[in-house]
Coordinates of C-alpha atoms in Angstrom, one line a residue:
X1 CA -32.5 -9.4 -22.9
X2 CA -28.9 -10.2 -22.6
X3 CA -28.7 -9.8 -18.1
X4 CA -28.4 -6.4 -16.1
X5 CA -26.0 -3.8 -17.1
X6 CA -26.3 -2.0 -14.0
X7 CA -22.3 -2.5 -12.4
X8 CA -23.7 -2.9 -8.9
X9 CA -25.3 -6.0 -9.8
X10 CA -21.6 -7.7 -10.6
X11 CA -19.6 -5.7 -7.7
X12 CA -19.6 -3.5 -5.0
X13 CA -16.3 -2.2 -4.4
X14 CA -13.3 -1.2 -6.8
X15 CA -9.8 -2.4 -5.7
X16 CA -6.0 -2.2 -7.2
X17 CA -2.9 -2.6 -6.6
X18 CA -1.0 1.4 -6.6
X19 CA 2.6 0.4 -6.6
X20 CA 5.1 3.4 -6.9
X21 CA 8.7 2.5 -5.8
X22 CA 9.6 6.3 -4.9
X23 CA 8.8 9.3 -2.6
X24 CA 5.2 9.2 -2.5
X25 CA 3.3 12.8 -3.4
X26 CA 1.4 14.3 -5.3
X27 CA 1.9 12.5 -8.8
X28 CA 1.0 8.9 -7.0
X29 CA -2.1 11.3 -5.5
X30 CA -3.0 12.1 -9.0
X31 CA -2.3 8.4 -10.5
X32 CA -4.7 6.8 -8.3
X33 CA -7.4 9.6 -8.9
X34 CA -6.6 8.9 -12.6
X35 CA -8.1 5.4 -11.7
X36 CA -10.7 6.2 -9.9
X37 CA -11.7 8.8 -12.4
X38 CA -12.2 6.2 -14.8
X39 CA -14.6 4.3 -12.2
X40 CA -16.5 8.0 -11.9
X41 CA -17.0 8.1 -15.9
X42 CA -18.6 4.6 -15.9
X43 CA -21.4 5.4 -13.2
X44 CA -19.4 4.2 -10.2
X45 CA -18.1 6.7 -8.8
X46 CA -20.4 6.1 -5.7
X47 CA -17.9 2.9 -5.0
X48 CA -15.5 2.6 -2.1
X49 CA -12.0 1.7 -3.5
X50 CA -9.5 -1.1 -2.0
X51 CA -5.6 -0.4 -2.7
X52 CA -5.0 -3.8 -2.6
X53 CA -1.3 -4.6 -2.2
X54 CA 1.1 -2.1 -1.7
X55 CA 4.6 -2.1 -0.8
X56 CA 8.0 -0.8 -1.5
X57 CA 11.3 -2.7 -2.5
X58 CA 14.4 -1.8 -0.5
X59 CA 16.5 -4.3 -0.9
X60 CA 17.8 -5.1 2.4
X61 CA 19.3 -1.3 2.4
X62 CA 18.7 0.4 5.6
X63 CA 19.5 3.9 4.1
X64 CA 16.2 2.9 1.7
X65 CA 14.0 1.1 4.3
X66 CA 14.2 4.3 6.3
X67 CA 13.3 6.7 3.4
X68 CA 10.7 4.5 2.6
X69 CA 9.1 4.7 6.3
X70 CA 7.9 8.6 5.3
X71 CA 6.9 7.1 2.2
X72 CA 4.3 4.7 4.0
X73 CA 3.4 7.3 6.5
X74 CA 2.7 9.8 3.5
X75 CA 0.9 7.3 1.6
X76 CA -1.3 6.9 4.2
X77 CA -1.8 10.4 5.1
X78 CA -2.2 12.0 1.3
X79 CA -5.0 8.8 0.9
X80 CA -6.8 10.3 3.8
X81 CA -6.5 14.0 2.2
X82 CA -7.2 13.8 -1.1
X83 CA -8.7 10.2 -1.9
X84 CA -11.5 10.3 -0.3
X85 CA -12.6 7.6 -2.1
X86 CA -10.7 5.2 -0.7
X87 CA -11.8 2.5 1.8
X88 CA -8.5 0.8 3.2
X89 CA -4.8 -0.1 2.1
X90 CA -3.3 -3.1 2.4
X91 CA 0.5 -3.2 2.4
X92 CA 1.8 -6.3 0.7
X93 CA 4.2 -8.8 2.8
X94 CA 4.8 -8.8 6.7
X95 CA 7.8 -11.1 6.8
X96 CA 10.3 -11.8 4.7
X97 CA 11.2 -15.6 3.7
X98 CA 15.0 -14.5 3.6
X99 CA 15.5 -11.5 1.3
X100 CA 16.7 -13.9 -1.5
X101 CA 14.3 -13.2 -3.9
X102 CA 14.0 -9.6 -5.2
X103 CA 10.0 -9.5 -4.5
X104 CA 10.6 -10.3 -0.7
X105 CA 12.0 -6.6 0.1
X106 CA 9.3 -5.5 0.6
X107 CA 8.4 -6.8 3.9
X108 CA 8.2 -4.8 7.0
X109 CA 10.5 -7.5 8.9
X110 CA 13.6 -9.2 8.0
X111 CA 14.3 -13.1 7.6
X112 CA 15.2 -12.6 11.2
X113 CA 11.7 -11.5 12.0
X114 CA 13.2 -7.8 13.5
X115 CA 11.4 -5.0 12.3
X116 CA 12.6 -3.1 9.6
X117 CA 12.5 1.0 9.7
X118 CA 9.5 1.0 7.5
X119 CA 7.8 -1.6 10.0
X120 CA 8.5 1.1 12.7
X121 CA 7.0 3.9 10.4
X122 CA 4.0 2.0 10.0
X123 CA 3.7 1.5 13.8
X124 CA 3.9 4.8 14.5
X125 CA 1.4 6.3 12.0
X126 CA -1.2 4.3 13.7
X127 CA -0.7 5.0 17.0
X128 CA 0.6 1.4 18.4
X129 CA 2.7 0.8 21.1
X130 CA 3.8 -2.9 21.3
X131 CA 7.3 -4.5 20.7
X132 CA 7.4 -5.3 17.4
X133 CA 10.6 -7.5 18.2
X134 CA 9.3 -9.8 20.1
X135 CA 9.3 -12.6 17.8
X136 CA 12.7 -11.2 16.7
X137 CA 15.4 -14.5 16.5
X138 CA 18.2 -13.7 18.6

């Protein structure tokens, strides 16, 4: 009477945004679950998830950007482990438009375009091998 209430009629995929600013582990593990469980409980379960935006703020301190290097590498490993749900992650802001406001931290490069420790983390969990300094001002 009133349309379909079937959930796969409206959409296909579930997605969020996971941020955590510290050490990722087992309570972000059990956070996201805690989301998707929701999903599960409302028939879709069945639904590949999107972690739409993720990121970590260091605030131009290179003692925090390399910390947070293991926490994208874990993040990325522990969603591979125990989230099987999950279809692909999307970390939130390649460059940085000059580390003035508080949000731009997050980006794997500086306003200098050189590649932060977290940017090198990243590179190395996936298995690439090119300069990421090559657009690096001198």
């Amino acid at each position: 009477k009133f349309g379909s209430k079937n959930t796969d009629d409206f959409f296909q995929a579930l997605a969020w945004h996971p941020y955590y600013n510290k050490e990722i582990g087992d309570e972000w593990v059990k956070q996201n679950n805690d989301i998707f469980a929701i999903a599960q409980k409302h028939g879709d379960g069945h639904k590949k998830a999107y972690l739409t935006e993720v990121g970590f703020l260091d605030y131009n301190t290179p003692i925090v950007d390399r910390q947070q290097g293991e926490w994208i590498q874990n993040m990325y490993r522990l969603a591979k482990e125990k989230m099987p749900y999950v279809e692909s992650i999307h970390y939130y802001w390649m460059f940085t438009a000059g580390g003035e406001v508080e949000g731009e931290t997050y980006a794997l490069f500086d306003k200098d375009f050189g590649a932060k420790k977290k940017a090198i983390a990243y590179q190395e969990m996936t298995g690439a091998k090119g300069d990421l300094n090559i657009l690096k001002k001198k």
